[in-house]
JSON list of C-alpha atoms in Angstrom, two decimals:
[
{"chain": "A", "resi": 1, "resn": "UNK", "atom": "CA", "xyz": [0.00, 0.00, 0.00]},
{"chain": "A", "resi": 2, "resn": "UNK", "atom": "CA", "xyz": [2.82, 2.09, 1.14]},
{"chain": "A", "resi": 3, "resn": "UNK", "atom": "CA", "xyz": [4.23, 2.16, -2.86]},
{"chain": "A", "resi": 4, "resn": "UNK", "atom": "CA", "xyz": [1.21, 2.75, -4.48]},
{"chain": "A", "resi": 5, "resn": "UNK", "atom": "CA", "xyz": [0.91, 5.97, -2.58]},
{"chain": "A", "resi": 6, "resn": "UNK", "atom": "CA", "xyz": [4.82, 7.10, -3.19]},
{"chain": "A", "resi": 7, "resn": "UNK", "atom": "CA", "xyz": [4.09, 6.07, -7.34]},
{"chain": "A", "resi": 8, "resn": "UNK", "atom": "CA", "xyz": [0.69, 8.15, -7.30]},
{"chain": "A", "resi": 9, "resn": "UNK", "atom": "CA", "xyz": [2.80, 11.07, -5.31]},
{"chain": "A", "resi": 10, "resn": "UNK", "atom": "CA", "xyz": [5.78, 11.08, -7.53]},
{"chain": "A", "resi": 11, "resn": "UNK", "atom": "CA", "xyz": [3.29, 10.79, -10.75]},
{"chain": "A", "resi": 12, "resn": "UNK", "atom": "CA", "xyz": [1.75, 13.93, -9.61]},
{"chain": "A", "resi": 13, "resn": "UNK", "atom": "CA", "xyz": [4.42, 15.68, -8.91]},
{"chain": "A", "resi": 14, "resn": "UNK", "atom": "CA", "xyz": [5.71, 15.13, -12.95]},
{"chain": "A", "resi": 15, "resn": "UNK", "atom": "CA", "xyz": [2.30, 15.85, -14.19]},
{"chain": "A", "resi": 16, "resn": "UNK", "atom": "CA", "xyz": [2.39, 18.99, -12.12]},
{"chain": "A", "resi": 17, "resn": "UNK", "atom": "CA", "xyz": [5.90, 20.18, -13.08]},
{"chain": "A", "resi": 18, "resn": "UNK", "atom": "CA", "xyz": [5.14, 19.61, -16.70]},
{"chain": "A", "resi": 19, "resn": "UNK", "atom": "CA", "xyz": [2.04, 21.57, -15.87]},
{"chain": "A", "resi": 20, "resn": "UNK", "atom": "CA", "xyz": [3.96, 24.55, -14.52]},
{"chain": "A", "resi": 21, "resn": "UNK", "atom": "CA", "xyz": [6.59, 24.26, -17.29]},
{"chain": "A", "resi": 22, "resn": "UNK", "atom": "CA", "xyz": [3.48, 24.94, -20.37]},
{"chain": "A", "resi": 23, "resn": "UNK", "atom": "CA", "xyz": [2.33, 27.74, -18.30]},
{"chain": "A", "resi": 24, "resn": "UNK", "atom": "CA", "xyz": [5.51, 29.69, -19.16]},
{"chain": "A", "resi": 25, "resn": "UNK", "atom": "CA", "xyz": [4.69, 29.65, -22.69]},
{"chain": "A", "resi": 26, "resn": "UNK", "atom": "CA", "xyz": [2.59, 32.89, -21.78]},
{"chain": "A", "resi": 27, "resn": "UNK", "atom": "CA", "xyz": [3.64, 35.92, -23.61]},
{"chain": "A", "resi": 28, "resn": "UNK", "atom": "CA", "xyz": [4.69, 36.92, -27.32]},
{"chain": "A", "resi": 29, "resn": "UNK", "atom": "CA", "xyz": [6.49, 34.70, -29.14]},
{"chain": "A", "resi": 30, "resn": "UNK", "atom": "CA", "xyz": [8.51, 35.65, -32.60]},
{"chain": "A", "resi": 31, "resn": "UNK", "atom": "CA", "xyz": [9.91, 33.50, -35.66]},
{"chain": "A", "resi": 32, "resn": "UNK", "atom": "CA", "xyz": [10.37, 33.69, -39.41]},
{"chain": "A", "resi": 33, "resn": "UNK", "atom": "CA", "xyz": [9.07, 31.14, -41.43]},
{"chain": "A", "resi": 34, "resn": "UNK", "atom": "CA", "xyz": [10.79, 30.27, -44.64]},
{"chain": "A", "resi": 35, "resn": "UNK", "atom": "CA", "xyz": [8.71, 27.87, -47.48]},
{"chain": "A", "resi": 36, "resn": "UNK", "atom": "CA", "xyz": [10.10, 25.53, -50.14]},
{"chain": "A", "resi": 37, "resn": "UNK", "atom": "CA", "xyz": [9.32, 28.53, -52.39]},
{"chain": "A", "resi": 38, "resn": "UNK", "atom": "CA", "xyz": [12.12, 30.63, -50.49]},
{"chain": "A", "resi": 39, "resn": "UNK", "atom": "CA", "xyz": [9.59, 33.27, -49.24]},
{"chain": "A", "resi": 40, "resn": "UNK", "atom": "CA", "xyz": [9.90, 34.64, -45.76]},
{"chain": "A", "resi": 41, "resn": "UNK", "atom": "CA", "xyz": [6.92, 35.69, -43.46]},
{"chain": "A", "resi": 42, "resn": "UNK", "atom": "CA", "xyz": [7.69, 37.39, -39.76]},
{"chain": "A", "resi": 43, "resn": "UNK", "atom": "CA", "xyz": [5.54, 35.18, -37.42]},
{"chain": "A", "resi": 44, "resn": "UNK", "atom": "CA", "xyz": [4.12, 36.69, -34.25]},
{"chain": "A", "resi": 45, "resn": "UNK", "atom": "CA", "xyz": [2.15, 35.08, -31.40]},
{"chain": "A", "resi": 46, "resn": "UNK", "atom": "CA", "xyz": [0.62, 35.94, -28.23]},
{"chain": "A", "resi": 47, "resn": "UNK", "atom": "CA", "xyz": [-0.05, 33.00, -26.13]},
{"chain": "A", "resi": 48, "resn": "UNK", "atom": "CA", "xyz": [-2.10, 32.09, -23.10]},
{"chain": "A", "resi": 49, "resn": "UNK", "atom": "CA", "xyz": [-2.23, 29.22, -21.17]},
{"chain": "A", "resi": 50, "resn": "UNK", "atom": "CA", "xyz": [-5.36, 28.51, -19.07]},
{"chain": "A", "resi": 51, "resn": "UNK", "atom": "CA", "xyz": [-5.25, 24.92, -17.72]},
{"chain": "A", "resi": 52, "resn": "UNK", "atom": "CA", "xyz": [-5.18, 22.63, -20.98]},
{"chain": "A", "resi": 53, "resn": "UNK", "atom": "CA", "xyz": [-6.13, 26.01, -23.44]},
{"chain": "A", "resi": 54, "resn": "UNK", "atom": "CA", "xyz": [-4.03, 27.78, -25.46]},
{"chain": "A", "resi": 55, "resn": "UNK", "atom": "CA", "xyz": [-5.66, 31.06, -26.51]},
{"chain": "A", "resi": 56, "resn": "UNK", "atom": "CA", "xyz": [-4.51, 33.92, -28.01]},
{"chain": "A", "resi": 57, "resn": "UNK", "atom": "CA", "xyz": [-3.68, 35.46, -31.32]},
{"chain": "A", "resi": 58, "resn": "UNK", "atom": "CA", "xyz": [-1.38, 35.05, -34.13]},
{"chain": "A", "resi": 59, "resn": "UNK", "atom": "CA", "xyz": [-0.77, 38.47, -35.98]},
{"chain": "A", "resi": 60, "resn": "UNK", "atom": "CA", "xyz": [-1.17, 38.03, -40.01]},
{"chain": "A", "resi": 61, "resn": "UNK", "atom": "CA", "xyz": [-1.94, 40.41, -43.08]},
{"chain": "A", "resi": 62, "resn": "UNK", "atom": "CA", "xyz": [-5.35, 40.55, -42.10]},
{"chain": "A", "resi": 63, "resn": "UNK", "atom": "CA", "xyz": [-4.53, 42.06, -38.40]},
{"chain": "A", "resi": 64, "resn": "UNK", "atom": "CA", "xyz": [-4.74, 39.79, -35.30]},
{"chain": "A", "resi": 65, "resn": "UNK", "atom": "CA", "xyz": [-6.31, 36.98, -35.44]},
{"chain": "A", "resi": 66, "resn": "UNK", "atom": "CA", "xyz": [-7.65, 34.67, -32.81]},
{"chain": "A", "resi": 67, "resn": "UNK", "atom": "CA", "xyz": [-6.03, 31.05, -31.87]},
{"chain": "A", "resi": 68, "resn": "UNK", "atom": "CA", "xyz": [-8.75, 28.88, -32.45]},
{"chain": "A", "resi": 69, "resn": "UNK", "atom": "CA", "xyz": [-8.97, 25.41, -30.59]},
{"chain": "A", "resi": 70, "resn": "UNK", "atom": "CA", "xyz": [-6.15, 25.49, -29.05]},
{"chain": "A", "resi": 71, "resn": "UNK", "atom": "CA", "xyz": [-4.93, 22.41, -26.65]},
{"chain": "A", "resi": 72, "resn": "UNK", "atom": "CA", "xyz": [-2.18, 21.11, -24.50]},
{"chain": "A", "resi": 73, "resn": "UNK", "atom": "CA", "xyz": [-0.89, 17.50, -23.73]},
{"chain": "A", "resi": 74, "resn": "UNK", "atom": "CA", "xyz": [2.27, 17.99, -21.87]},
{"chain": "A", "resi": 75, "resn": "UNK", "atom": "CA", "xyz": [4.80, 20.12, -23.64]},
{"chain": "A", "resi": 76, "resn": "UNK", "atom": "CA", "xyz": [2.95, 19.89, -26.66]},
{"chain": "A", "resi": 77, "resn": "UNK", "atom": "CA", "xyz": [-0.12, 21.93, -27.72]},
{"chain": "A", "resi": 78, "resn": "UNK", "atom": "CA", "xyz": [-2.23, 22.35, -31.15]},
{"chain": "A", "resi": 79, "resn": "UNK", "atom": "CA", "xyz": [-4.27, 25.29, -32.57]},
{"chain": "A", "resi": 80, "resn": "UNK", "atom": "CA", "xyz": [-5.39, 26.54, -35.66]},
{"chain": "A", "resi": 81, "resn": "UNK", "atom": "CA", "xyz": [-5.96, 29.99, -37.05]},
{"chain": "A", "resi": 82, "resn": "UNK", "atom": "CA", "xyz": [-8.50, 31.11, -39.89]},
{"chain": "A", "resi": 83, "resn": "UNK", "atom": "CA", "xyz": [-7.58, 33.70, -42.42]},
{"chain": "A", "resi": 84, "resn": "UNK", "atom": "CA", "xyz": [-10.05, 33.92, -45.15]},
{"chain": "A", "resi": 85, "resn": "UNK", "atom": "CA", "xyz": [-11.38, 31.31, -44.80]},
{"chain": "A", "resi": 86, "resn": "UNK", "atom": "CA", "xyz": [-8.44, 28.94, -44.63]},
{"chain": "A", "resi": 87, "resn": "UNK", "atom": "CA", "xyz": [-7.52, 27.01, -41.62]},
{"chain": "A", "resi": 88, "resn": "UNK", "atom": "CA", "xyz": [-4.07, 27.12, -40.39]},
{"chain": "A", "resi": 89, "resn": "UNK", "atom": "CA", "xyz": [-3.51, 24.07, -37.97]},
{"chain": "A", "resi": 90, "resn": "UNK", "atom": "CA", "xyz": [-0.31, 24.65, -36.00]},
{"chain": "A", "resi": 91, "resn": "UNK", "atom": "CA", "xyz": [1.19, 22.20, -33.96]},
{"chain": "A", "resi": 92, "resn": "UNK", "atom": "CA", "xyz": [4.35, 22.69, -31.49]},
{"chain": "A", "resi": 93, "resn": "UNK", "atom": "CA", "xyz": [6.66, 21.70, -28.35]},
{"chain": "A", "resi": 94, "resn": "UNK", "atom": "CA", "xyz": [7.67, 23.86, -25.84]},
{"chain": "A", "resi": 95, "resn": "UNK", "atom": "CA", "xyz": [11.00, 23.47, -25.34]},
{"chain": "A", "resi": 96, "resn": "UNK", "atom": "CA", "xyz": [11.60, 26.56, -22.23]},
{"chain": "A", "resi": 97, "resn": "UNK", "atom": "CA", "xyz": [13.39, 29.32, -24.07]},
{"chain": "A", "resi": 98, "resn": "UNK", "atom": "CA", "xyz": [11.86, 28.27, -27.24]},
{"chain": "A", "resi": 99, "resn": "UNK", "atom": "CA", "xyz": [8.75, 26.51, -29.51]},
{"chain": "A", "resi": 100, "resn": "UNK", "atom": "CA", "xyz": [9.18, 24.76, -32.61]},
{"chain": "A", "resi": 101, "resn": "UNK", "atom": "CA", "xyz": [5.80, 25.17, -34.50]},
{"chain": "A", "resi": 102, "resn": "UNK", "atom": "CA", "xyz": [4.52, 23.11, -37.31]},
{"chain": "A", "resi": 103, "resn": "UNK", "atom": "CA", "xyz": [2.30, 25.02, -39.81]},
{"chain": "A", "resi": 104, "resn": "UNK", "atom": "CA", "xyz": [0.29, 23.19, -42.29]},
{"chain": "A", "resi": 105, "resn": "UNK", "atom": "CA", "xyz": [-2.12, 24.20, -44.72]},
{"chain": "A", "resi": 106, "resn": "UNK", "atom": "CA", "xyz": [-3.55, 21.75, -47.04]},
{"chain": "A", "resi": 107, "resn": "UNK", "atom": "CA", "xyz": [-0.56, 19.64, -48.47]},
{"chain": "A", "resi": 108, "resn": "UNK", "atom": "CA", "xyz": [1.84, 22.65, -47.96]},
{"chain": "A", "resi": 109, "resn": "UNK", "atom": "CA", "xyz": [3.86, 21.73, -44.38]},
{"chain": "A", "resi": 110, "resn": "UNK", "atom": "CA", "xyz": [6.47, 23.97, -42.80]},
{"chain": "A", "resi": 111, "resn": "UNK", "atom": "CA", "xyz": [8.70, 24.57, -40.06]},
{"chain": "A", "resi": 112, "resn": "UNK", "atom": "CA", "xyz": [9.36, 26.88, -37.71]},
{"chain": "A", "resi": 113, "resn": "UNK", "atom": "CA", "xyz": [11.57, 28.62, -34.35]},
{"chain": "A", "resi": 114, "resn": "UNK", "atom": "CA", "xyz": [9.70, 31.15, -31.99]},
{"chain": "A", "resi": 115, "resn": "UNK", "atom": "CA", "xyz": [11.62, 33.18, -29.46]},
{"chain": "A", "resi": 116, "resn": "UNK", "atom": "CA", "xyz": [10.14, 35.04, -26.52]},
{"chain": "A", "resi": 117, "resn": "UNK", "atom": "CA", "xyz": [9.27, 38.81, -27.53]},
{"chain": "A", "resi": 118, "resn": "UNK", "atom": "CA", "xyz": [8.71, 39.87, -23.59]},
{"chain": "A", "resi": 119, "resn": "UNK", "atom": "CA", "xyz": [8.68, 37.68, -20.39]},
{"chain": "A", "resi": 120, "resn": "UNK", "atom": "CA", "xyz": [6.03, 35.70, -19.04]},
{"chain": "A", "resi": 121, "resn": "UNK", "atom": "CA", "xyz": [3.89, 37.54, -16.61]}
]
């Protein structure tokens, strides 16, 4: 009995650390993402964290636009973002002092590097 409560106790701790780790993802967040084509586009995110949600809004040519569906599973979250009609899915890791970002639309897949524009509050 005696181990099954140090396992649960040491699970929770790791599922809270992890927990407290996401939460830092908070703030603005910048990158450039480069296509197959050789183009360049400036990304810029504001992220929040509430619990499992990521919320917030990615800045395009259209102006600010909101994080849709967001989620988190550990250091790893999902969201997509709608710009005339087209849905962006994005998915990335948190990695501390940065977040690699996966942005797909239709068959078209790239890569990218955020860096933190202004601490976490």
């Amino acid at each position: 009995m005696k181990k099954k409560i140090i396992t649960t106790a040491l699970l929770l701790c790791c599922f809270l650390a992890g927990f407290g780790t996401i939460t830092n993802l908070n703030g603005k967040w910048t990158g450039l993402l480069k296509t197959d084509q050789g183009d360049e586009y400036p990304l810029l995110y504001n992220f929040t964290i509430n619990g499992d949600q990521l919320t917030g809004t990615a800045k395009t040519p259209k102006g600010d636009m909101p994080i849709n569906d967001g989620k988190i599973v550990g250091d790893k979250f999902t969201f997509n973002v709608l710009i005339s009609g087209m849905e962006i899915d994005h998915s990335g890791r948190f990695y501390g002092d940065s977040v690699g970002v996966d942005i797909s639309l239709g068959d078209a897949h790239s890569h990218a590097t955020l860096k933190r524009v202004t601490p976490a509050p």
